[in-house]
Every structure is written in C-alpha cells, then in structure tokens.
Short mmCIF file of C-alpha atoms in Angstrom, two decimals:
data_model
loop_
_atom_site.label_atom_id
_atom_site.label_comp_id
_atom_site.label_asym_id
_atom_site.label_seq_id
_atom_site.Cartn_x
_atom_site.Cartn_y
_atom_site.Cartn_z
CA MET I 1 -185.99 -28.62 11.34
CA PHE I 2 -187.45 -25.10 11.59
CA LEU I 3 -186.48 -22.18 9.35
CA ASP I 4 -187.98 -18.72 9.89
CA GLU I 5 -185.70 -16.48 7.78
CA LYS I 6 -184.78 -16.73 4.10
CA SER I 7 -183.38 -14.45 1.39
CA ILE I 8 -184.61 -14.89 -2.17
CA GLU I 9 -184.23 -13.21 -5.55
CA VAL I 10 -187.23 -12.82 -7.86
CA ARG I 11 -187.14 -11.97 -11.56
CA SER I 12 -190.27 -11.46 -13.60
CA GLY I 13 -190.45 -12.28 -17.30
CA LYS I 14 -189.57 -9.84 -20.08
CA GLY I 15 -192.41 -8.71 -22.33
CA GLY I 16 -192.50 -10.12 -25.86
CA ASP I 17 -191.32 -7.89 -28.73
CA GLY I 18 -193.72 -6.26 -31.16
CA ILE I 19 -192.95 -7.08 -34.81
CA CYS I 20 -192.83 -5.26 -38.13
CA SER I 21 -195.04 -6.98 -40.71
CA PHE I 22 -197.20 -6.08 -43.72
CA HIS I 23 -200.34 -7.64 -45.06
CA ARG I 24 -199.50 -9.77 -48.09
CA GLU I 25 -201.84 -11.99 -50.08
CA LYS I 26 -202.85 -12.62 -53.67
CA PHE I 27 -204.08 -9.52 -55.48
CA VAL I 28 -203.11 -7.32 -52.46
CA PRO I 29 -199.47 -6.49 -53.22
CA LEU I 30 -199.28 -3.36 -51.06
CA GLY I 31 -201.23 -4.20 -47.92
CA GLY I 32 -200.95 -2.12 -44.78
CA PRO I 33 -198.96 -2.83 -41.61
CA ASP I 34 -200.23 -5.77 -39.54
CA GLY I 35 -197.44 -6.43 -37.02
CA GLY I 36 -198.81 -7.81 -33.74
CA ASP I 37 -197.95 -6.85 -30.16
CA GLY I 38 -195.80 -8.93 -27.82
CA GLY I 39 -197.28 -10.85 -24.88
CA ARG I 40 -196.84 -9.91 -21.22
CA GLY I 41 -194.00 -11.45 -19.24
CA GLY I 42 -194.86 -13.68 -16.30
CA HIS I 43 -195.32 -12.28 -12.79
CA VAL I 44 -193.63 -13.82 -9.75
CA ILE I 45 -196.37 -14.25 -7.13
CA LEU I 46 -195.98 -15.26 -3.48
CA GLN I 47 -198.95 -17.32 -2.29
CA VAL I 48 -199.79 -18.63 1.19
CA ASN I 49 -199.86 -22.42 1.29
CA GLU I 50 -201.72 -23.77 4.32
CA GLN I 51 -199.68 -26.98 4.16
CA TYR I 52 -196.41 -25.15 4.80
CA SER I 53 -195.34 -24.65 8.42
CA THR I 54 -191.82 -23.27 7.92
CA LEU I 55 -189.77 -21.56 5.22
CA LEU I 56 -187.83 -24.81 4.92
CA ASP I 57 -190.83 -26.19 3.00
CA MET I 58 -189.91 -23.84 0.14
CA GLY I 59 -186.84 -25.94 -0.60
CA ASN I 60 -183.29 -24.77 -1.27
CA ALA I 61 -184.02 -22.60 -4.31
CA ARG I 62 -183.02 -18.97 -3.96
CA LEU I 63 -183.73 -17.65 -7.47
CA TYR I 64 -187.31 -17.58 -8.76
CA LYS I 65 -187.52 -16.55 -12.41
CA ALA I 66 -190.68 -16.28 -14.54
CA ARG I 67 -190.78 -16.90 -18.30
CA PRO I 68 -190.82 -14.13 -20.94
CA GLY I 69 -193.81 -13.33 -23.14
CA GLN I 70 -193.87 -14.40 -26.78
CA ALA I 71 -193.24 -12.00 -29.66
CA GLY I 72 -196.15 -10.76 -31.75
CA GLY I 73 -197.09 -12.28 -35.09
CA ALA I 74 -198.29 -11.23 -38.52
CA LYS I 75 -201.96 -10.47 -39.21
CA ARG I 76 -202.16 -8.43 -35.98
CA CYS I 77 -201.66 -11.54 -33.81
CA THR I 78 -200.65 -10.76 -30.22
CA GLY I 79 -197.97 -12.96 -28.68
CA ARG I 80 -198.94 -15.31 -25.86
CA SER I 81 -198.47 -13.96 -22.34
CA ALA I 82 -196.26 -16.08 -20.10
CA GLU I 83 -197.68 -18.03 -17.18
CA ASP I 84 -197.15 -16.51 -13.75
CA LEU I 85 -194.68 -18.22 -11.42
CA ILE I 86 -196.39 -19.10 -8.12
CA VAL I 87 -194.07 -19.36 -5.10
CA ASP I 88 -195.69 -21.00 -2.06
CA VAL I 89 -194.87 -19.59 1.39
CA PRO I 90 -196.14 -20.48 4.88
CA LYS I 91 -198.87 -18.50 6.60
CA GLY I 92 -197.45 -15.63 8.66
CA THR I 93 -194.65 -14.71 6.23
CA ILE I 94 -193.50 -11.09 6.22
CA VAL I 95 -191.81 -9.83 3.04
CA LYS I 96 -189.16 -7.12 3.31
CA ASP I 97 -186.97 -5.37 0.76
CA ALA I 98 -183.20 -5.04 0.93
CA GLU I 99 -183.53 -1.94 3.16
CA GLY I 100 -185.75 -3.77 5.65
CA ARG I 101 -189.03 -2.07 4.68
CA ILE I 102 -192.09 -4.29 5.03
CA LEU I 103 -193.70 -4.87 1.63
CA ALA I 104 -196.31 -7.51 2.48
CA ASP I 105 -197.69 -9.43 5.45
CA LEU I 106 -199.19 -12.73 4.28
CA THR I 107 -201.54 -13.91 7.02
CA GLU I 108 -204.53 -15.46 5.20
CA ASP I 109 -204.83 -18.87 3.55
CA GLY I 110 -204.48 -18.52 -0.22
CA GLN I 111 -203.44 -14.85 0.02
CA ARG I 112 -201.37 -13.65 -2.94
CA TRP I 113 -198.88 -10.84 -3.46
CA ILE I 114 -197.11 -9.93 -6.70
CA ALA I 115 -193.41 -9.84 -5.86
CA ALA I 116 -192.26 -8.90 -9.38
CA ARG I 117 -194.47 -7.74 -12.26
CA GLY I 118 -193.90 -9.06 -15.74
CA GLY I 119 -192.85 -6.61 -18.44
CA LYS I 120 -195.44 -5.30 -20.90
CA GLY I 121 -195.33 -6.55 -24.46
CA GLY I 122 -193.91 -4.31 -27.19
CA MET I 123 -196.06 -2.72 -29.91
CA GLY I 124 -196.20 -3.91 -33.51
CA ASN I 125 -195.89 -1.54 -36.48
CA GLN I 126 -199.68 -1.48 -36.91
CA HIS I 127 -199.79 1.21 -34.20
CA PHE I 128 -197.46 3.61 -36.02
CA ALA I 129 -199.34 4.08 -39.30
CA THR I 130 -200.22 7.73 -40.03
CA PRO I 131 -201.78 9.49 -43.01
CA SER I 132 -198.32 10.56 -44.11
CA ASN I 133 -196.63 7.21 -43.36
CA GLN I 134 -198.75 4.29 -44.51
CA ALA I 135 -195.92 1.75 -44.29
CA PRO I 136 -194.16 2.30 -40.93
CA ARG I 137 -191.24 0.06 -40.13
CA LYS I 138 -191.21 0.95 -36.47
CA CYS I 139 -191.98 -1.49 -33.67
CA THR I 140 -190.99 -1.57 -29.99
CA PRO I 141 -189.34 -4.27 -27.87
CA GLY I 142 -191.00 -5.68 -24.79
CA GLU I 143 -190.35 -4.12 -21.40
CA ALA I 144 -187.77 -5.72 -19.16
CA GLY I 145 -189.01 -7.65 -16.14
CA GLU I 146 -188.42 -6.61 -12.54
CA LYS I 147 -185.55 -7.93 -10.44
CA ARG I 148 -185.73 -7.74 -6.64
CA GLU I 149 -183.90 -9.03 -3.59
CA LEU I 150 -186.41 -9.99 -0.88
CA PHE I 151 -186.07 -11.08 2.72
CA LEU I 152 -188.72 -13.46 4.08
CA GLU I 153 -189.40 -13.62 7.80
CA LEU I 154 -191.86 -16.06 9.36
CA LYS I 155 -193.87 -15.16 12.45
CA LEU I 156 -196.01 -18.03 13.64
CA MET I 157 -199.79 -17.65 13.58
CA ALA I 158 -201.09 -18.97 16.90
CA ASP I 159 -203.79 -18.07 19.40
CA VAL I 160 -201.75 -18.81 22.54
CA GLY I 161 -198.01 -18.33 23.03
CA LEU I 162 -196.18 -20.24 25.77
CA VAL I 163 -193.55 -18.25 27.65
CA GLY I 164 -191.18 -19.55 30.29
CA PHE I 165 -187.62 -20.19 31.34
CA PRO I 166 -185.77 -23.30 30.15
CA ASN I 167 -186.85 -26.55 31.82
CA ALA I 168 -190.09 -25.05 33.19
CA GLY I 169 -192.09 -27.87 31.59
CA LYS I 170 -193.64 -25.98 28.66
CA SER I 171 -193.16 -28.77 26.15
CA SER I 172 -194.58 -31.37 28.53
CA LEU I 173 -197.68 -29.22 29.02
CA VAL I 174 -198.09 -28.84 25.25
CA ASN I 175 -197.99 -32.63 24.99
CA LYS I 176 -200.73 -32.92 27.61
CA ILE I 177 -203.18 -30.31 26.32
CA SER I 178 -202.69 -30.37 22.53
CA SER I 179 -201.79 -32.41 19.47
CA GLY I 180 -198.31 -30.90 19.34
CA ARG I 181 -195.40 -33.24 19.98
CA PRO I 182 -192.35 -31.17 20.90
CA LYS I 183 -189.18 -32.85 22.08
CA VAL I 184 -189.22 -33.40 25.85
CA GLY I 185 -186.18 -33.95 28.07
CA ASP I 186 -185.03 -33.48 31.65
CA TYR I 187 -182.51 -30.76 30.81
CA PRO I 188 -182.62 -27.06 29.81
CA PHE I 189 -182.98 -26.01 26.16
CA THR I 190 -184.61 -29.29 25.10
CA THR I 191 -186.87 -27.27 22.78
CA LEU I 192 -184.64 -25.63 20.18
CA GLU I 193 -187.30 -24.48 17.72
CA PRO I 194 -190.95 -23.33 17.93
CA VAL I 195 -193.63 -26.03 17.87
CA LEU I 196 -197.35 -25.60 17.12
CA GLY I 197 -200.06 -27.69 18.75
CA ILE I 198 -203.84 -27.70 18.27
CA VAL I 199 -206.06 -27.87 21.35
CA GLN I 200 -209.34 -29.60 20.44
CA MET I 201 -212.42 -28.39 22.32
CA ASN I 202 -216.14 -29.05 21.82
CA GLY I 203 -216.81 -28.06 18.20
CA HIS I 204 -213.81 -25.76 17.87
CA SER I 205 -210.10 -25.55 18.55
CA PHE I 206 -207.26 -23.11 19.02
CA VAL I 207 -203.52 -23.17 18.32
CA VAL I 208 -200.75 -22.93 20.91
CA ALA I 209 -197.12 -22.11 20.09
CA ASP I 210 -194.35 -23.52 22.26
CA ILE I 211 -191.25 -21.38 21.80
CA PRO I 212 -187.81 -22.26 23.20
CA GLY I 213 -187.09 -21.19 26.77
CA LEU I 214 -186.11 -17.57 27.34
CA LEU I 215 -183.20 -16.21 29.34
CA GLU I 216 -182.94 -13.00 31.31
CA GLY I 217 -181.77 -10.47 28.72
CA ALA I 218 -183.71 -12.13 25.88
CA SER I 219 -185.11 -8.74 24.81
CA GLU I 220 -181.52 -7.69 24.07
CA GLY I 221 -180.90 -10.80 21.98
CA LYS I 222 -179.35 -13.02 24.65
CA GLY I 223 -179.87 -16.70 23.94
CA LEU I 224 -181.38 -15.95 20.49
CA GLY I 225 -184.13 -14.06 22.30
CA HIS I 226 -185.10 -11.89 19.33
CA GLN I 227 -185.59 -14.92 17.07
CA PHE I 228 -187.94 -16.54 19.58
CA LEU I 229 -189.86 -13.54 20.93
CA LYS I 230 -191.03 -12.47 17.47
CA HIS I 231 -193.12 -15.65 17.24
CA ILE I 232 -195.45 -14.54 20.04
CA GLU I 233 -196.10 -11.08 18.58
CA ARG I 234 -199.13 -12.36 16.67
CA THR I 235 -200.61 -14.42 19.51
CA HIS I 236 -203.70 -13.19 21.32
CA THR I 237 -203.07 -14.74 24.74
CA LEU I 238 -199.88 -15.57 26.63
CA LEU I 239 -199.42 -18.62 28.83
CA PHE I 240 -196.69 -18.12 31.42
CA VAL I 241 -195.36 -21.52 32.48
CA ILE I 242 -193.58 -21.13 35.83
CA ASP I 243 -191.44 -23.75 37.54
CA GLY I 244 -193.24 -23.94 40.89
CA PHE I 245 -190.47 -26.05 42.41
CA ALA I 246 -187.93 -23.23 41.97
CA GLU I 247 -187.17 -20.98 44.95
CA ASN I 248 -187.81 -17.77 43.02
CA ALA I 249 -191.05 -18.74 41.26
CA TYR I 250 -192.69 -15.30 41.39
CA GLU I 251 -189.44 -13.62 40.37
CA GLN I 252 -189.45 -15.77 37.21
CA PHE I 253 -192.84 -14.32 36.33
CA THR I 254 -191.76 -10.69 36.84
CA VAL I 255 -188.57 -11.18 34.83
CA LEU I 256 -190.49 -12.74 31.94
CA LYS I 257 -193.00 -9.89 31.89
CA GLY I 258 -190.16 -7.38 31.93
CA GLU I 259 -188.43 -9.06 29.00
CA LEU I 260 -191.64 -9.02 26.95
CA ALA I 261 -192.23 -5.33 27.69
CA ALA I 262 -188.64 -4.49 26.76
CA PHE I 263 -188.92 -6.37 23.45
CA HIS I 264 -192.23 -4.75 22.48
CA PRO I 265 -194.61 -2.77 24.73
CA LYS I 266 -197.70 -4.39 23.21
CA LEU I 267 -196.59 -7.83 24.45
CA ALA I 268 -196.92 -6.68 28.05
CA LYS I 269 -200.55 -5.67 27.40
CA LYS I 270 -201.70 -9.04 26.10
CA PRO I 271 -204.09 -11.10 28.25
CA TYR I 272 -202.33 -13.94 30.03
CA VAL I 273 -202.82 -17.12 32.04
CA ILE I 274 -200.31 -18.39 34.61
CA ALA I 275 -199.62 -22.11 34.96
CA LEU I 276 -197.70 -22.98 38.12
CA ASN I 277 -196.15 -26.24 37.01
CA LYS I 278 -194.55 -29.26 38.77
CA SER I 279 -197.17 -29.54 41.52
CA ASP I 280 -196.15 -33.19 41.98
CA LEU I 281 -192.86 -32.00 43.52
CA GLY I 282 -194.48 -29.79 46.17
CA ILE I 283 -194.96 -26.10 45.31
CA GLU I 284 -196.65 -24.69 48.41
CA GLU I 285 -194.12 -21.86 48.75
CA ALA I 286 -194.66 -20.75 45.14
CA ILE I 287 -198.44 -20.79 45.60
CA LYS I 288 -198.01 -18.53 48.64
CA GLN I 289 -195.81 -16.09 46.68
CA PHE I 290 -198.40 -15.60 43.92
CA ALA I 291 -201.22 -15.32 46.45
CA GLU I 292 -199.39 -12.49 48.21
CA HIS I 293 -199.25 -10.57 44.91
CA LYS I 294 -202.90 -11.42 44.11
CA GLU I 295 -202.02 -13.22 40.89
CA LYS I 296 -204.42 -15.99 39.92
CA VAL I 297 -202.63 -19.20 38.97
CA ILE I 298 -203.62 -22.64 37.71
CA ILE I 299 -201.74 -25.39 39.50
CA THR I 300 -200.57 -28.01 37.02
CA SER I 301 -198.38 -31.05 36.73
CA ALA I 302 -197.31 -32.15 33.28
CA PHE I 303 -196.16 -35.43 34.88
CA THR I 304 -199.47 -36.46 36.52
CA GLY I 305 -201.84 -34.40 34.36
CA GLU I 306 -203.17 -32.43 37.34
CA GLY I 307 -204.84 -29.16 36.32
CA CYS I 308 -204.47 -29.75 32.58
CA MET I 309 -208.22 -29.77 31.91
CA GLU I 310 -208.64 -26.62 33.99
CA LEU I 311 -205.82 -25.02 32.00
CA ARG I 312 -207.47 -25.94 28.68
CA ASP I 313 -210.73 -24.36 29.83
CA ALA I 314 -208.98 -21.19 31.01
CA LEU I 315 -207.20 -20.77 27.68
CA ASP I 316 -210.42 -21.49 25.80
CA GLN I 317 -212.15 -18.67 27.65
CA ALA I 318 -209.24 -16.28 27.07
CA VAL I 319 -209.07 -16.80 23.29
CA PRO I 320 -211.78 -14.86 21.37
CA HIS I 321 -214.39 -17.12 19.80
CA VAL I 322 -213.86 -15.50 16.41
CA GLN I 323 -210.39 -17.10 16.33
CA LYS I 324 -211.63 -20.62 17.17
CA LYS I 325 -212.20 -21.75 13.63
CA LYS I 326 -209.80 -24.58 12.92
CA VAL I 327 -212.14 -27.55 13.50
CA GLY I 328 -214.31 -28.14 10.45
CA TRP I 329 -212.37 -25.61 8.39
CA GLU I 330 -211.72 -28.11 5.63
CA THR I 331 -215.45 -28.95 5.49
CA ARG I 332 -216.47 -25.31 5.30
CA LYS I 333 -213.88 -24.70 2.62
CA VAL I 334 -215.52 -27.32 0.40
CA GLU I 335 -219.13 -26.54 1.28
CA ALA I 336 -218.90 -22.79 0.90
CA PRO I 337 -218.67 -22.73 -2.93
CA VAL I 338 -221.55 -25.23 -3.16
CA LYS I 339 -223.77 -23.08 -0.95
CA LYS I 340 -222.84 -19.96 -2.90
CA ALA I 341 -223.62 -21.66 -6.20
CA ALA I 342 -227.01 -22.85 -4.90
CA ALA I 343 -227.84 -19.36 -3.66
CA LYS I 344 -226.87 -17.84 -7.02
CA THR I 345 -229.06 -20.36 -8.88
CA ALA I 346 -232.05 -19.63 -6.64
CA ALA I 347 -231.61 -15.87 -7.00
CA LYS I 348 -231.33 -16.22 -10.79
CA ALA I 349 -234.57 -18.22 -10.90
CA GLU I 350 -236.34 -15.58 -8.81
CA ARG I 351 -235.17 -12.80 -11.13
CA LYS I 352 -236.38 -14.72 -14.18
CA ALA I 353 -239.77 -15.30 -12.60
CA ALA I 354 -240.10 -11.63 -11.69
CA ALA I 355 -239.04 -10.53 -15.17
CA LYS I 356 -241.80 -12.49 -16.96
CA PRO I 357 -244.65 -10.14 -18.06
CA ALA I 358 -248.04 -10.77 -16.48
CA SER I 359 -249.72 -10.87 -19.90
CA LYS I 360 -247.82 -14.04 -20.81
CA THR I 361 -248.97 -15.78 -17.67
CA ALA I 362 -252.55 -14.72 -18.22
CA SER I 363 -252.54 -15.85 -21.83
CA LYS I 364 -251.83 -19.40 -20.71
CA THR I 365 -254.96 -19.56 -18.52
CA THR I 366 -257.48 -17.76 -20.79
CA LYS I 367 -258.95 -19.65 -23.72
CA ALA I 368 -258.31 -18.41 -27.22
CA PRO I 369 -261.44 -17.08 -29.01
CA ALA I 370 -263.14 -19.66 -31.26
CA LYS I 371 -262.58 -19.25 -34.98
CA LYS I 372 -265.62 -18.28 -37.09
CA ALA I 373 -266.85 -20.90 -39.52
CA PRO I 374 -266.43 -19.84 -43.16
CA ALA I 375 -269.63 -18.59 -44.83
CA LYS I 376 -271.35 -21.07 -47.15
CA LYS I 377 -271.39 -20.24 -50.85
CA PRO I 378 -274.89 -19.93 -52.43
CA ALA I 379 -275.87 -23.01 -54.41
CA ALA I 380 -275.75 -22.61 -58.19
CA LYS I 381 -279.13 -22.63 -60.05
CA LYS I 382 -279.79 -25.60 -62.27
CA SER I 383 -280.26 -24.74 -65.95
CA LYS I 384 -283.38 -26.01 -67.66
#
C-alpha cells in the first residue's frame, strides 16, 4: 500500500523549572542561594530515513510528543535536558503548516529538521541575588514547549518519470528494464499507486517512477490526476509510453504533453524520451504519425523485449551523470568516514613534524662535548 499524505501533531517538551535553594552545611548556617536551572525540553525532529519509501512506514501514530526537561537541583545543579524525539520520514517529504505554507523540503538522506523546539529551562534563585537582596526566593518555571499541526506530503525522488494513458504498457516496461515489480494486468488502471524501479547500468544506476495511468483532464484533478502528477515534478527526464496499437497514437502524446503543461509549466520543459510500445501487435501507422511530426521514438515491446536495451541506453544518456549514484552508495557511505579519518591522521602527523624545531633534530645527530676529567690533587708531603 502507498501513502503520500499524512497529518500529524508535534509537541516539544516543556523546560524544567528552576528551583529556590540555599547553601546549607555544617558551620555555614546562612549560605547564599544555590538553586539550579531547569533542563531543556526535548525537540521533535523529522529525519529522512533511506529505508522508508512511503509515509505508511511511519505507522499509525498521529501525535509525536517529546519529554520535558528535569527541574534544577541544589548546589547549582542544572536539571538534565530531555532527549530529542526523532521521527523518521521518507526521502522527498514536504512539510507544510496548517495554512499550506511549505516549512521544509526533506530531500537528502539523513537530513534533519526541527519541527518543534523544546522549551528552555527556568532559572534558579542563584541568578537573582543582588547586593541589597542576598537571599532571593525568586525562581522561574521552564518555558512551555511548542505545539504544531503539520501536513506531510511525499513527492517521489526519481530520475525518470513514466507518463502514459492507462493500459499503455508502462508497468510491463518497468518490469523489463528495472528491478521494480509493479502489478501487471490486461486491463486499464492496473497500477493504482506509484512504483519505483532501479535500472542497473555499468557501474551506476538510475531510478524510474511508474505512476498510475493519466486521463485527459488529469491537470484539473480528473482520475486523481493531481495526486499522481506531483510525483513527476522532481524527476529529471520524462518517458512517454504510447500505445502504438491505438488509432490515435500521436494524439495520445500531444494530450499528455498538454496535461503536463497545464499542471505545471516546468513539466513541459523537461527532457523526454518516447517509447512506442506494443510493436508485436503491428504499429506501422503509429510510426508513420510520429515520423510526420519529426518526433524521434524508440520502438518497444514489453511482451517480446524488443527495444528494451535501446530504451535503457537512451534513458541513461538523458539522465545527468551526477544523478547516477545509487550503485555502490552503501560502500561509499561506509568508506567515506574511514578515508576522512585517515586523511586527518596524516595531516596531523605532517603538522607535528613541521612544528618540531630544527635545533631538536640537530641535537640528535651532533655528539655532546666530552666532559673534562677532574684535576688531580697534589700529593701530600711525607713528614720526616
């Protein structure tokens, strides 16, 4: 099941109270104020979890509440600050407030955003001593935590977005060219939710997103068009999958482009590749239509596999190389800290070597001057 919208409530922790206390020990009956400050309340932090693919992975919880900070103690002891509450979200999550304003766009692995800040701890009476008031009994409570209603919206992070009408064969093509396994059937609207697939190339890979089939009028919300079109906003390249066996193959292409432009003008400016699918059924008329309009197409058949390798290569060339980083990512993630640590150690050794004075080095090679032998005492004269 796929979930791309979710409302949550976040509450940060209250700050701990400052206390009123006085120093008391043997032989010090009238010690000064020593009330400690309260600890900070816990933050609520949203963090990208690379293992999450949908908001459904967050579970059914709607309220996320952090713990309060501890109160201060005697002898100027500060109360313990509460631990922050980490809420994992999938990559590509947009955070909005109740009015629909975008507060954060979480697009990087491990990225964090503080959704609600914990309250500051209150002050103990040690802060209120003055020359005229040596025994203040004033202390302050901790600040209240924040409370917010947030709306989470997931937009898939993919390099290539598949666009086409229902039953054009998009899901079958995804099965052929990638590791994605969307549901496939011989009827419209087989795909009811977006599916991601990884296309493995030589030493790198890229991600394709198969979204449910669009209808004419999708830009106006027909057929849940808005919910599906938003998932291709972040893609770099579009793959138009056209049913070549249909009578109006080229018209399908123009309608799809028009729907994208109506939904968001930037979608119409994205680079694209056209796959004229179902070549095994005979699509000569469709090929002629695209040739008349000078549109380059790749003839494919998800049933026989014809043209699938050519399609993979075309998409690979269309996607910028800077985005092809999925293969070996886990290895680089582990190796990077090791390499950094080794580089830091080497640099530290170089700085130590450069900081050593030359005189110390020279003193090791030169011989120390020989000590003088003590002078002999004159022999005493013998008495007769």
